[in-house]
CSV table of C-alpha atoms in Angstrom, one decimal:
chain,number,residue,atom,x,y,z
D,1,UNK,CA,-65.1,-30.7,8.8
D,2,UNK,CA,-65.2,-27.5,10.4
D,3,UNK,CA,-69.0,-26.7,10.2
D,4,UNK,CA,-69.5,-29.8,12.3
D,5,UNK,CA,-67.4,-28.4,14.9
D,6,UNK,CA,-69.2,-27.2,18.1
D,7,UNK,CA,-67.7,-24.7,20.3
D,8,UNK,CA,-68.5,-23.9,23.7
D,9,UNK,CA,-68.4,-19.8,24.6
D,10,UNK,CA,-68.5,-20.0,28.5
D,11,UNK,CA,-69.0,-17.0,30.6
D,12,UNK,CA,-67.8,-17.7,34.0
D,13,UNK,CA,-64.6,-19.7,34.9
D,14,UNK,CA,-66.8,-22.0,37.0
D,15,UNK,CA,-69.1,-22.6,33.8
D,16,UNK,CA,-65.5,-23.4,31.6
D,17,UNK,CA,-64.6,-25.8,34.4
D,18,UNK,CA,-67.9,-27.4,34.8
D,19,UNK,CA,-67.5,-27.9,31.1
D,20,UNK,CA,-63.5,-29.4,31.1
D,21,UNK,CA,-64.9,-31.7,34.1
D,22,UNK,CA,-68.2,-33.0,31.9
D,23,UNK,CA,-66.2,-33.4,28.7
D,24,UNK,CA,-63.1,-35.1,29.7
D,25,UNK,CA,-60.3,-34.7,27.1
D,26,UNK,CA,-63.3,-34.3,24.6
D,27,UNK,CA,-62.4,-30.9,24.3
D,28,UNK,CA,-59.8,-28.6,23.0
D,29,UNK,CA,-59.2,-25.1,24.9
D,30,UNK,CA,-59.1,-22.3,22.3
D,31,UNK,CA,-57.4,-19.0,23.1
D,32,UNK,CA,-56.3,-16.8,20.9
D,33,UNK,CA,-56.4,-19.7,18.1
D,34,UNK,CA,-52.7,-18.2,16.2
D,35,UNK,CA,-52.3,-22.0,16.3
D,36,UNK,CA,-55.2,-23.8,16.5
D,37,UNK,CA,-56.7,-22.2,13.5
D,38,UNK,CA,-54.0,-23.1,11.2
D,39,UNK,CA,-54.2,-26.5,12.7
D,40,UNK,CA,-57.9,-27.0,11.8
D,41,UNK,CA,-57.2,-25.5,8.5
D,42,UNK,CA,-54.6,-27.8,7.7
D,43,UNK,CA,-56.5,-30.8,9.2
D,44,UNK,CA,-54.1,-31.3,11.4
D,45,UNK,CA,-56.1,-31.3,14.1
D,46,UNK,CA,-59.5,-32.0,14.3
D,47,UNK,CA,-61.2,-32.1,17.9
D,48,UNK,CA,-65.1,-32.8,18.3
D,49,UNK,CA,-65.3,-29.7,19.9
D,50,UNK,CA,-63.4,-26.3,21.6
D,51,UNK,CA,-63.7,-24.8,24.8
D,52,UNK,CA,-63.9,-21.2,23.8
D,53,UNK,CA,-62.1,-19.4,26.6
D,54,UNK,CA,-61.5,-16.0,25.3
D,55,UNK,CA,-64.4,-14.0,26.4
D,56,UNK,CA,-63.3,-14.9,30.1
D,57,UNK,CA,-62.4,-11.6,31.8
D,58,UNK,CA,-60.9,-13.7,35.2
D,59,UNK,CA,-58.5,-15.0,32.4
D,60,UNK,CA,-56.8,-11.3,31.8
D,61,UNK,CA,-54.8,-8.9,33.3
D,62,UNK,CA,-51.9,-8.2,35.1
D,63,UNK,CA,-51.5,-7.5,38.7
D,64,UNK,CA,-48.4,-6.9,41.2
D,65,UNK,CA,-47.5,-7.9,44.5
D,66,UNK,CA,-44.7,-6.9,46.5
D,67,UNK,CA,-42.4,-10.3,45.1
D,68,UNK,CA,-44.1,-11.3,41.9
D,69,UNK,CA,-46.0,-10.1,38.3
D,70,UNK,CA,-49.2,-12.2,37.9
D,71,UNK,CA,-50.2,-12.6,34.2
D,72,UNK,CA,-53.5,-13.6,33.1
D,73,UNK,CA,-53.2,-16.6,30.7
D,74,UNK,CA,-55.3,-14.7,28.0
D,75,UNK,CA,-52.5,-11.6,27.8
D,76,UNK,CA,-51.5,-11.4,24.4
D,77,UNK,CA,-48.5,-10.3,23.1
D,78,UNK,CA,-49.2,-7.1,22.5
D,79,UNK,CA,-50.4,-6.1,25.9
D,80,UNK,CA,-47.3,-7.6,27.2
D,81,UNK,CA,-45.3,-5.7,25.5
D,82,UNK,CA,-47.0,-2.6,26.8
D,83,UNK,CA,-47.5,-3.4,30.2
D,84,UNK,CA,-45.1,-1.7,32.8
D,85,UNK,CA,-44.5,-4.3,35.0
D,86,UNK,CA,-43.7,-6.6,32.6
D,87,UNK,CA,-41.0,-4.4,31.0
D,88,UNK,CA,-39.5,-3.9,34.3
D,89,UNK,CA,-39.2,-6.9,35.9
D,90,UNK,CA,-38.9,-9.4,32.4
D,91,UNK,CA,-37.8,-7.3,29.5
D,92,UNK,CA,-36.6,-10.6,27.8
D,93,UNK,CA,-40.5,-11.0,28.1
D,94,UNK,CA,-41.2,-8.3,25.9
D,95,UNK,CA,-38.5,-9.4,23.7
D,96,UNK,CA,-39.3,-12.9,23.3
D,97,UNK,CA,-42.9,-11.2,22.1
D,98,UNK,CA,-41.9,-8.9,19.9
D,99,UNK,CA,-40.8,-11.4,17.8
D,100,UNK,CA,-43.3,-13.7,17.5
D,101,UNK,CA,-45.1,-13.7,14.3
D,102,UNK,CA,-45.7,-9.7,13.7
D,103,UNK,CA,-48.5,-7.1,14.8
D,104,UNK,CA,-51.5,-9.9,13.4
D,105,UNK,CA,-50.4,-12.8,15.9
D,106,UNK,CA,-49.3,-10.5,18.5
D,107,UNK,CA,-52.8,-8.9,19.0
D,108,UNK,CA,-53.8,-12.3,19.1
D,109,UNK,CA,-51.4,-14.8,20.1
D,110,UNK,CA,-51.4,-15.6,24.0
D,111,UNK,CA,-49.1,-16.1,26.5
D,112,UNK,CA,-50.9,-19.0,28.0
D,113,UNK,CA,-51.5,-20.6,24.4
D,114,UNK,CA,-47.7,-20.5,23.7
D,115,UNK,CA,-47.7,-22.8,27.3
D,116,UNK,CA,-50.6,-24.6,26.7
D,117,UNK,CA,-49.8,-25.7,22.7
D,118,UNK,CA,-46.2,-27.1,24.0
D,119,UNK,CA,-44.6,-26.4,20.7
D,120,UNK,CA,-41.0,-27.1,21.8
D,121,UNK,CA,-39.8,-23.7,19.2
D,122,UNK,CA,-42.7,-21.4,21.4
D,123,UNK,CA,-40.3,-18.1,22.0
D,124,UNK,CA,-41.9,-17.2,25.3
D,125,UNK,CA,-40.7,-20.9,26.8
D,126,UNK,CA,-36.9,-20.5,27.6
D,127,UNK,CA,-37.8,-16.7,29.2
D,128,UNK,CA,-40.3,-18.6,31.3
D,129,UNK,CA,-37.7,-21.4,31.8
D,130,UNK,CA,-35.0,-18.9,33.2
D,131,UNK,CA,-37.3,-16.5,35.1
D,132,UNK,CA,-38.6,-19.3,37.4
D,133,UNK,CA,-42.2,-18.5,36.4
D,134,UNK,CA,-44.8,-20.2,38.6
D,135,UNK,CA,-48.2,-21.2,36.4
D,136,UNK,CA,-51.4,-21.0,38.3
D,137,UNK,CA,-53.7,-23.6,37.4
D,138,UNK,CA,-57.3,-24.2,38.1
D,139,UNK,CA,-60.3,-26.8,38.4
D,140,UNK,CA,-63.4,-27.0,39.6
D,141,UNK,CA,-61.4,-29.3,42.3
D,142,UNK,CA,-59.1,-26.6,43.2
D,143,UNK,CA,-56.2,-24.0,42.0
D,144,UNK,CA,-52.8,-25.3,42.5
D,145,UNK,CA,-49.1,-23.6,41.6
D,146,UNK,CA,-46.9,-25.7,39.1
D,147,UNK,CA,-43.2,-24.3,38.7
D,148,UNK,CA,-42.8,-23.9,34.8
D,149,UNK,CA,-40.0,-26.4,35.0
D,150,UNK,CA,-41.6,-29.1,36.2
D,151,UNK,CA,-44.8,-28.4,33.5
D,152,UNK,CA,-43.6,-30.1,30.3
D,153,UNK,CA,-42.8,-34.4,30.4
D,154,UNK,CA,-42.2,-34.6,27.0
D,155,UNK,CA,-43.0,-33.7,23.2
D,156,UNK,CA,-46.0,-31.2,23.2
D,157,UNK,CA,-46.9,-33.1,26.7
D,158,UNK,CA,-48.0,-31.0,29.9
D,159,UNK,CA,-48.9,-32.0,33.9
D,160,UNK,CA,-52.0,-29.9,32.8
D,161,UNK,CA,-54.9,-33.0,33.9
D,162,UNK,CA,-58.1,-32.9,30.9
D,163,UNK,CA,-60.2,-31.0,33.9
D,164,UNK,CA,-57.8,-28.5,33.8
D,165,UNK,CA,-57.3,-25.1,32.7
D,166,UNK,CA,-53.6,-23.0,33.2
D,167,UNK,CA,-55.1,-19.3,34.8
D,168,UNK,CA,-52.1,-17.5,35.0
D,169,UNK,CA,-48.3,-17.2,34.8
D,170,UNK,CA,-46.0,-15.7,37.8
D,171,UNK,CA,-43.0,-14.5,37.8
D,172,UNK,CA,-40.6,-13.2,40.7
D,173,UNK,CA,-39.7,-9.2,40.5
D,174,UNK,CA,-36.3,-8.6,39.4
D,175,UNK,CA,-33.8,-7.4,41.5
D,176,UNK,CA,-31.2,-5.7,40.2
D,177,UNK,CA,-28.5,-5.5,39.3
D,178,UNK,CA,-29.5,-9.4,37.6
D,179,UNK,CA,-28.9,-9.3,33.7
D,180,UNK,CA,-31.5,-10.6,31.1
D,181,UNK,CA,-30.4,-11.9,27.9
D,182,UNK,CA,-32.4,-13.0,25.2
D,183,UNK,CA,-32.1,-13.9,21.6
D,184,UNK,CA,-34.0,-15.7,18.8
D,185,UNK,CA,-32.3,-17.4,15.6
D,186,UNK,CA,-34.8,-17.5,12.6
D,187,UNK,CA,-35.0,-17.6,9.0
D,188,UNK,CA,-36.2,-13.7,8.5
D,189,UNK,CA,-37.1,-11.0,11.7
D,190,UNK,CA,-40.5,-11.4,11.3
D,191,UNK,CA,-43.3,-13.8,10.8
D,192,UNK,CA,-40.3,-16.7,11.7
D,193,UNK,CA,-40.5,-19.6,13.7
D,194,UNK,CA,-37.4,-20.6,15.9
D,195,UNK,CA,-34.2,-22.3,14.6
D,196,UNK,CA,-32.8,-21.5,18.1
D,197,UNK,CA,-34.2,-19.4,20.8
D,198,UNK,CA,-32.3,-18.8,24.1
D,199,UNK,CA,-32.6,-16.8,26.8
D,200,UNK,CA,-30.8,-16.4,29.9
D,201,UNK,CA,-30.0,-14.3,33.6
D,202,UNK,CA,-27.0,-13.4,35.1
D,203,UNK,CA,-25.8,-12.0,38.0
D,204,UNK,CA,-22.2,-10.8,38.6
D,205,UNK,CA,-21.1,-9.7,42.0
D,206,UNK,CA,-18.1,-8.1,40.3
D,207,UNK,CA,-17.6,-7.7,37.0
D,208,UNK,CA,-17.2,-10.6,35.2
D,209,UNK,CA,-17.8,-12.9,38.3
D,210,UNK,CA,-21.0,-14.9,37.7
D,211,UNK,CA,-22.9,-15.2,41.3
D,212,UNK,CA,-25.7,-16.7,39.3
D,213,UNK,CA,-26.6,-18.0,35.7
D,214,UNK,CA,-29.8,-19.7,34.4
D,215,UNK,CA,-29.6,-20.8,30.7
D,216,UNK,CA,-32.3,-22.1,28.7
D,217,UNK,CA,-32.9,-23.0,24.9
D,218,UNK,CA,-35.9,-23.4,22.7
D,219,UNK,CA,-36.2,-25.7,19.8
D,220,UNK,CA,-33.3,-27.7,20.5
D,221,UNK,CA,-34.7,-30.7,22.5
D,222,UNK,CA,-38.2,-32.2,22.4
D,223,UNK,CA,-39.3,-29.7,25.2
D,224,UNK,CA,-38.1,-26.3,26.0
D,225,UNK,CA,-34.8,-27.0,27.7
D,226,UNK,CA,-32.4,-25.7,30.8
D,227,UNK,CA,-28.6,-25.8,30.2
D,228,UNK,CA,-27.8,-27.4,33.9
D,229,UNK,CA,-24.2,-28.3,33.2
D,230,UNK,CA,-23.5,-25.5,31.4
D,231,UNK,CA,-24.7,-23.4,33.9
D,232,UNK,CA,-22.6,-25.1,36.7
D,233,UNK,CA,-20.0,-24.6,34.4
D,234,UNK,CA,-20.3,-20.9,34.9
D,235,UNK,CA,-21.5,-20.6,38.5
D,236,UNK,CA,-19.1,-18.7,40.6
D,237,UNK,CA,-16.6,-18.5,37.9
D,238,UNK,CA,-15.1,-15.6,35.7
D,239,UNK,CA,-16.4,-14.7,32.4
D,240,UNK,CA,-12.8,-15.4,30.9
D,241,UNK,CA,-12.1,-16.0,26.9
D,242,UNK,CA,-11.1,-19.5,28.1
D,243,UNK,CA,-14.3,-20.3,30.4
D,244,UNK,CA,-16.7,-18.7,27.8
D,245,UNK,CA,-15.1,-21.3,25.1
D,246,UNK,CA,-15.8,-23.9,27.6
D,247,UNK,CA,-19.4,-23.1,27.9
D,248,UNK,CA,-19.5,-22.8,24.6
D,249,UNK,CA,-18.3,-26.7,24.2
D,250,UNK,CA,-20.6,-27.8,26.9
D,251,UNK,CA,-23.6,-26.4,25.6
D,252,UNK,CA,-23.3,-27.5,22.5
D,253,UNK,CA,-22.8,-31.3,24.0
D,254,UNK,CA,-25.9,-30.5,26.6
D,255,UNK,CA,-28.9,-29.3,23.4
D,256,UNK,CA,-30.2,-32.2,21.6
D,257,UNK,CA,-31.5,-30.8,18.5
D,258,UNK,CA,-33.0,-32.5,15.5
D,259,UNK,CA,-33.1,-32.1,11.9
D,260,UNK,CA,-36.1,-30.8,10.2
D,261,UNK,CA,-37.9,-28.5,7.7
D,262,UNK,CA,-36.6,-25.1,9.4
D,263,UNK,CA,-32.9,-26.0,10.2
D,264,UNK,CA,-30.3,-28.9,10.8
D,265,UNK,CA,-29.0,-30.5,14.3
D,266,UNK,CA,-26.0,-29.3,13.1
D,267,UNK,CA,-26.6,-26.1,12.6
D,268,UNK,CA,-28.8,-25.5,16.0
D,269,UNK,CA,-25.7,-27.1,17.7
D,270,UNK,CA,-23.5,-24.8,16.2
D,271,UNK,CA,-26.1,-21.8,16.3
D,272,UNK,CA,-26.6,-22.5,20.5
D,273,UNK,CA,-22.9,-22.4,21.0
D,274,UNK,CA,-22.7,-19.4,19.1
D,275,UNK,CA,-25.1,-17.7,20.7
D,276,UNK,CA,-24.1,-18.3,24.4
D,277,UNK,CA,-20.6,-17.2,23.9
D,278,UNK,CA,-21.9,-14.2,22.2
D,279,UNK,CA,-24.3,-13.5,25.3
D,280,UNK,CA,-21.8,-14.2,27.8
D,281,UNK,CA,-19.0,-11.3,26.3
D,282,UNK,CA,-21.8,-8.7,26.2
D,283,UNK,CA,-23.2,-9.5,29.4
D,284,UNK,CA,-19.1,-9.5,30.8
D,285,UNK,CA,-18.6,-6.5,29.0
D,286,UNK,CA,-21.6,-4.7,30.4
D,287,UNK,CA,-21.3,-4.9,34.3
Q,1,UNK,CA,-74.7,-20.5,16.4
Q,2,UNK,CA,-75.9,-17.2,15.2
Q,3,UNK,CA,-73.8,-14.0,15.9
Q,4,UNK,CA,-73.6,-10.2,16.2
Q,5,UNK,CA,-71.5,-7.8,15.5
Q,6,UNK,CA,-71.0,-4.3,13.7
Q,7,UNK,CA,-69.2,-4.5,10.3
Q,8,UNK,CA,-68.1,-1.2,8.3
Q,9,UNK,CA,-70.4,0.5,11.2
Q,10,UNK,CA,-73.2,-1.1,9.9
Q,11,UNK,CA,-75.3,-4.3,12.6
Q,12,UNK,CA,-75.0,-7.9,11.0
Q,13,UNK,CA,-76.3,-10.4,12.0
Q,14,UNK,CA,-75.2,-14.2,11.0
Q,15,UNK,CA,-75.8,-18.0,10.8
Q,16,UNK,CA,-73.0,-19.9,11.4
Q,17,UNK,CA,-70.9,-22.7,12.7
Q,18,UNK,CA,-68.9,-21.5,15.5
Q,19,UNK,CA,-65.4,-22.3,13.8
Q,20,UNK,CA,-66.2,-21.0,10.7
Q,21,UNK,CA,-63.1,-18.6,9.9
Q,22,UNK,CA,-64.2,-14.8,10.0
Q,23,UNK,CA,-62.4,-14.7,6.4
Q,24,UNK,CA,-64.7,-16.9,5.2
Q,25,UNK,CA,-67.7,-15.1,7.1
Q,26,UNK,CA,-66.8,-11.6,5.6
Q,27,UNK,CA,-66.8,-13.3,1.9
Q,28,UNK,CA,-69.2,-16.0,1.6
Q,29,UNK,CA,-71.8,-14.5,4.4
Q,30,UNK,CA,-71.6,-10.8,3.9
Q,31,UNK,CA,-70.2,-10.8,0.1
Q,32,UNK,CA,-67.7,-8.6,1.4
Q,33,UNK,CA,-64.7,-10.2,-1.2
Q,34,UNK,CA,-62.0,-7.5,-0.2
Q,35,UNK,CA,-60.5,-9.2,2.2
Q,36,UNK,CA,-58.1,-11.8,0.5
Q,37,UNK,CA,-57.2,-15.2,1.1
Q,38,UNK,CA,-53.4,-15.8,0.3
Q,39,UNK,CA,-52.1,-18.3,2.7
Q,40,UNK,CA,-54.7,-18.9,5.3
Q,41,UNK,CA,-52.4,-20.1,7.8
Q,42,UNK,CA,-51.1,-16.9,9.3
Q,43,UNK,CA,-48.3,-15.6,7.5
Q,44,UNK,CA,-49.0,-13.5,4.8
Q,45,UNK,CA,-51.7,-11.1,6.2
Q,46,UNK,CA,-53.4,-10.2,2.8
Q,47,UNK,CA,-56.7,-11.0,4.9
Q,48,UNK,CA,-55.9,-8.3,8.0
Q,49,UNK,CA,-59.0,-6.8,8.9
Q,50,UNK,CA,-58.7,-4.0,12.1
Q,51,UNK,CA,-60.9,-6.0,15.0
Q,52,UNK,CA,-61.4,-3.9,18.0
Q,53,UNK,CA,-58.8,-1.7,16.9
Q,54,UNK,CA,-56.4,-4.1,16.5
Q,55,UNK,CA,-55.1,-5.6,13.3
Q,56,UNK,CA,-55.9,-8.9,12.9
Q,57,UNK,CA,-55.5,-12.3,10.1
Q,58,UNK,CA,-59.0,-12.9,9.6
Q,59,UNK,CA,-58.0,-16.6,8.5
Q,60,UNK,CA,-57.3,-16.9,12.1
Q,61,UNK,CA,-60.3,-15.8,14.0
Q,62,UNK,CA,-63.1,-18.2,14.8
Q,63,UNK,CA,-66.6,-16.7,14.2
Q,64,UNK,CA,-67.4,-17.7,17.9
Q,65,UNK,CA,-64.8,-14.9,18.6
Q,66,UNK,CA,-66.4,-12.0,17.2
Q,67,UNK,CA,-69.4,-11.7,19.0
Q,68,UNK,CA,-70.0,-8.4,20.0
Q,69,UNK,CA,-67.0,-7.3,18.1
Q,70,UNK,CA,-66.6,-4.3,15.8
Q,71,UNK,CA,-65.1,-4.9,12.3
Q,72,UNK,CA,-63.5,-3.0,9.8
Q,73,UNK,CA,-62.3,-4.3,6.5
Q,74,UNK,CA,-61.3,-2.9,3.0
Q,75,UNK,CA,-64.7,-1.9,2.4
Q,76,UNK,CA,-64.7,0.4,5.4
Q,77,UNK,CA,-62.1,2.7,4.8
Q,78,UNK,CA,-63.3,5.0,2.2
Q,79,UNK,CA,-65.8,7.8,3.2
Q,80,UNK,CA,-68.7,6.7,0.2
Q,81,UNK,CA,-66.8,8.0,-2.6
Q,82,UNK,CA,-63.9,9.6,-1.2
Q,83,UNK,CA,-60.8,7.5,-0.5
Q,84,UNK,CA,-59.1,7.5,3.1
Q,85,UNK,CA,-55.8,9.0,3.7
Q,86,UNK,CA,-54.0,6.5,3.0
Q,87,UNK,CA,-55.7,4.6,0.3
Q,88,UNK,CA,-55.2,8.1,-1.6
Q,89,UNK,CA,-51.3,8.0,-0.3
Q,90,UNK,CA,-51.7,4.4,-2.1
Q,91,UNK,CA,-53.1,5.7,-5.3
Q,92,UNK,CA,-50.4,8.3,-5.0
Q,93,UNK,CA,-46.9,6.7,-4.2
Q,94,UNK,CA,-47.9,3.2,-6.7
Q,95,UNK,CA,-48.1,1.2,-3.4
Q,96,UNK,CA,-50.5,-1.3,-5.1
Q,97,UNK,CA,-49.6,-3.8,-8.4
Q,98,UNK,CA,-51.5,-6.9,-8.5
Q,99,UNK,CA,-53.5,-6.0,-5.5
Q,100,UNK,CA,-53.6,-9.2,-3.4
Q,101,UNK,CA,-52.2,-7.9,-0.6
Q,102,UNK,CA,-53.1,-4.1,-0.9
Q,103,UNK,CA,-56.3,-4.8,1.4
Q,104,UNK,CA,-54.8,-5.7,4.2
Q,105,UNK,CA,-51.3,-3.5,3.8
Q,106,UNK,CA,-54.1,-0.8,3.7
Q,107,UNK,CA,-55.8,-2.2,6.9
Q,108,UNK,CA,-52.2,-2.4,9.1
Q,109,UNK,CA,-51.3,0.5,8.0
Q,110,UNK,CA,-54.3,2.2,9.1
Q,111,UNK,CA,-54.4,0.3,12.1
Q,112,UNK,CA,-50.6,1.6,13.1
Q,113,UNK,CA,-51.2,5.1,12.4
Q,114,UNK,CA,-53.7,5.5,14.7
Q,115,UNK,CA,-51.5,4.4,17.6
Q,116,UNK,CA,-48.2,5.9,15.8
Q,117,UNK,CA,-49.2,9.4,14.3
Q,118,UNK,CA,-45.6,10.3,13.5
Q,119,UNK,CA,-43.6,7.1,12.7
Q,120,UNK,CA,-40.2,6.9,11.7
Q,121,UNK,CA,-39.6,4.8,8.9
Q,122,UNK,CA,-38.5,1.4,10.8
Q,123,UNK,CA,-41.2,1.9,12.7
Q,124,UNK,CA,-43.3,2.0,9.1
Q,125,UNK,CA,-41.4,-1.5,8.5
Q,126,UNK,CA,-42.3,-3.6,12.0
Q,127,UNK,CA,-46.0,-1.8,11.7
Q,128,UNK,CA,-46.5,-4.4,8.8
Q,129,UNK,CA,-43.5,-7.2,8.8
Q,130,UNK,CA,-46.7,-9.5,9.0
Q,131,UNK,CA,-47.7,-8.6,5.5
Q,132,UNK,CA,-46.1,-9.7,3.0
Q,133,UNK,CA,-46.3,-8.4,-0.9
Q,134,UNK,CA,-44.5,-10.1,-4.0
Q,135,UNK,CA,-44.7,-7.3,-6.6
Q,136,UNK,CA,-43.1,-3.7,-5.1
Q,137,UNK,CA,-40.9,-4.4,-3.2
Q,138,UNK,CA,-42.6,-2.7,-0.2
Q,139,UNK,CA,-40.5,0.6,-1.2
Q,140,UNK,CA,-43.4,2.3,-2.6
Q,141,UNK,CA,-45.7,0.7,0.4
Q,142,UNK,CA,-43.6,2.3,3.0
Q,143,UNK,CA,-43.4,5.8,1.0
Q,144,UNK,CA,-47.3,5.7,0.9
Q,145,UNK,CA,-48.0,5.2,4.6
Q,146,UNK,CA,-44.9,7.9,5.2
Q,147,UNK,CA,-46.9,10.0,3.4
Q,148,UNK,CA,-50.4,9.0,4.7
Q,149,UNK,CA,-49.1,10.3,8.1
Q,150,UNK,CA,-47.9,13.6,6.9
Q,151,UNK,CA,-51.0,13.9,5.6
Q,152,UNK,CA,-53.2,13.1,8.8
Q,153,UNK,CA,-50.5,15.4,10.1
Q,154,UNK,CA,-51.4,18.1,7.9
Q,155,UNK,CA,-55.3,17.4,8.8
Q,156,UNK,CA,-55.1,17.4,12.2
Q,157,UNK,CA,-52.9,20.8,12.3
């Protein structure tokens, strides 16, 4: 029952980690609770008690450093949407926010929850997938750097240890003239979850040439998911009719969706194909 | 855990467990029953209430989150007798039928004009994709807060 549930409000990061460290997996960190809410509402979920992180100021903002954007893991949506930085250096960022949920959930929704909850259809994952992001994670034994890739070992299953807490994502300035592509597939524009998400960077030395491609796919495969051989399909080739059909074969082989109450394995097969191809001849077009 | 915060500009000053949603604070605790439940789980917005400026789904915010905070719902808007812009734009244009979700269309709309003074009507349409209504159609909705800016417009001038 919810009344029973206790909720911890710490004020300092050391007072949060003192906490994670004392409670051992006893506890469930709460952001900006777009999820957890409707989880507890639904019963779905039903910790003793939460580790109420949103009052922590070193948990927000974002800062710049000559190579990289640092984003606190409490951004919401909203702010990154209107934050410089971020629309220069990851405007598939901003994208990938804009159309999650609608205004409600943005204002509220996190960056770091859409990490932290591990929901295989979170929009923000492939962007963080092809950007390279870095996620900054803390305990009261130490901060160390995780590359996003290497975060997720399996359905709605992290690295993150029960002490620990994610602090903040990076993510390496663009240089142009690299590409960003990204695209969500839902049901309606708005308040939609994923059928497919993908996003993906591209460089072309001359037009049409890739120098360098990173694909990646949301709620196809049990985690968010790189497209490796699809990409080495592309590297260093030209965006021909012929080589974008055979991407478009590959990746559909590479996804491994499912069936379930938003969409078929079929149709996410078809839809990830679809979508690539699509992608590629604009981005071809474009240079 | 007990908690602070200013609703409708007026200090309150509650009782309760820390996950208790701030929907169900605003009715059961403070009797204020304009807000609406419709789905509780995020989607329909009939229970936005303007937190901090921003527009919110009350069915999603913990009461442990509000400390401190400054609320406005439903009951807020008018000035005692004398409706706000765009609950008279509302009244107006036929943006409400059945009512469920006029609270909190009233609430995102307010909340986006006061970022957006002059919005163009797809603008209008993102500003409140999170609610959702079931009896107009939205037409008259969007025609109302079209109209509720013209009018702030027309104020301010």
């Amino acid at each position: 029952m919810i009344s029973t549930i206790q909720a911890w409000s710490p004020r300092t990061l050391a007072e949060a980690y003192q906490l994670l460290t004392r409670e051992q997996g006893r506890i469930k960190v709460l952001a900006g609770g777009t999820d957890l809410m409707v989880a507890l509402h639904a019963r779905t979920e039903c910790p003793p008690a939460f580790l109420n992180v949103w009052p922590l100021a070193e948990l927000r903002g974002i800062t710049e450093t000559n190579e990289s954007v640092r984003i606190g893991a409490l951004t919401t949506y909203t702010q990154l949407m209107r934050s410089t930085p971020v629309q220069h250096h990851a405007p598939i960022l901003v994208e990938a926010a804009g159309v999650i949920g609608a205004r409600q959930i943005q204002n509220r929704g996190t960056l770091g929850g859409n990490i932290v909850n591990a929901s295989p259809a979170g929009d923000t994952l492939p962007v963080l997938a092809v950007l390279e992001a870095e996620l900054e994670i803390g305990s009261s034994r130490g901060t160390r750097l995780v590359p996003f890739n290497a975060f997720y070992t399996g359905y709605r299953r992290t690295v993150l240890a029960a002490d620990e807490l994610l602090l903040a994502v990076i993510l390496p300035k663009r240089r142009p003239p690299e590409q960003q592509y990204f695209r969500k597939v839902g049901t309606r524009q708005a308040q939609a979850i994923s059928k497919v998400v993908m996003a993906l960077r591209l460089q072309q030395t001359q037009p049409g040439r890739v120098d360098f491609i990173k694909i990646a796919f949301g709620s196809v495969a049990p985690t968010v998911m790189r497209a490796p051989l699809t990409e080495a399909l592309l590297q260093n080739q030209t965006l021909s009719p012929a080589r974008i059909a055979a991407a478009r074969e590959q990746v559909m082989a590479e996804v491994q969706p499912i069936s379930d109450v938003r969409s078929t394995a079929d149709y996410r097969r078809t839809i990830a194909g679809n979508i690539l191809a699509r992608a590629l001849y604009e981005l071809g077009q474009r240079n | 855990m007990e908690i602070h915060f200013e609703v409708n500009g007026k200090a309150c000053q509650v009782e309760t467990p820390p996950m208790k949603r701030l929907l169900d604070v605003l009715r059961e605790d403070l009797r204020l029953t304009g807000t609406k439940e419709g789905c509780g789980e995020g989607e329909c917005g009939s229970c936005s209430v303007i937190l901090n400026g921003e527009v919110v789904n009350a069915c999603l915010v913990p009461a442990c989150q509000v400390e401190a905070s400054t609320i406005i719902t439903v009951e807020g808007l008018a000035d005692g007798g004398r409706l706000s812009v765009v609950q008279q734009a509302f009244l107006e244009h036929g943006g409400a039928q059945c009512g469920i979700c006029t609270p909190g269309m009233l609430l995102a709309a307010t909340a986006f004009l006061e970022e957006n003074a002059a919005p163009e009507r797809e603008q209008i349409k993102a500003a409140i994709a999170g609610n959702l209504c079931r009896c107009t159609g939205y037409m008259k909705i969007i025609d109302a807060i079209a109209a509720a800016a013209g009018s702030r417009l027309e104020r301010a001038d």
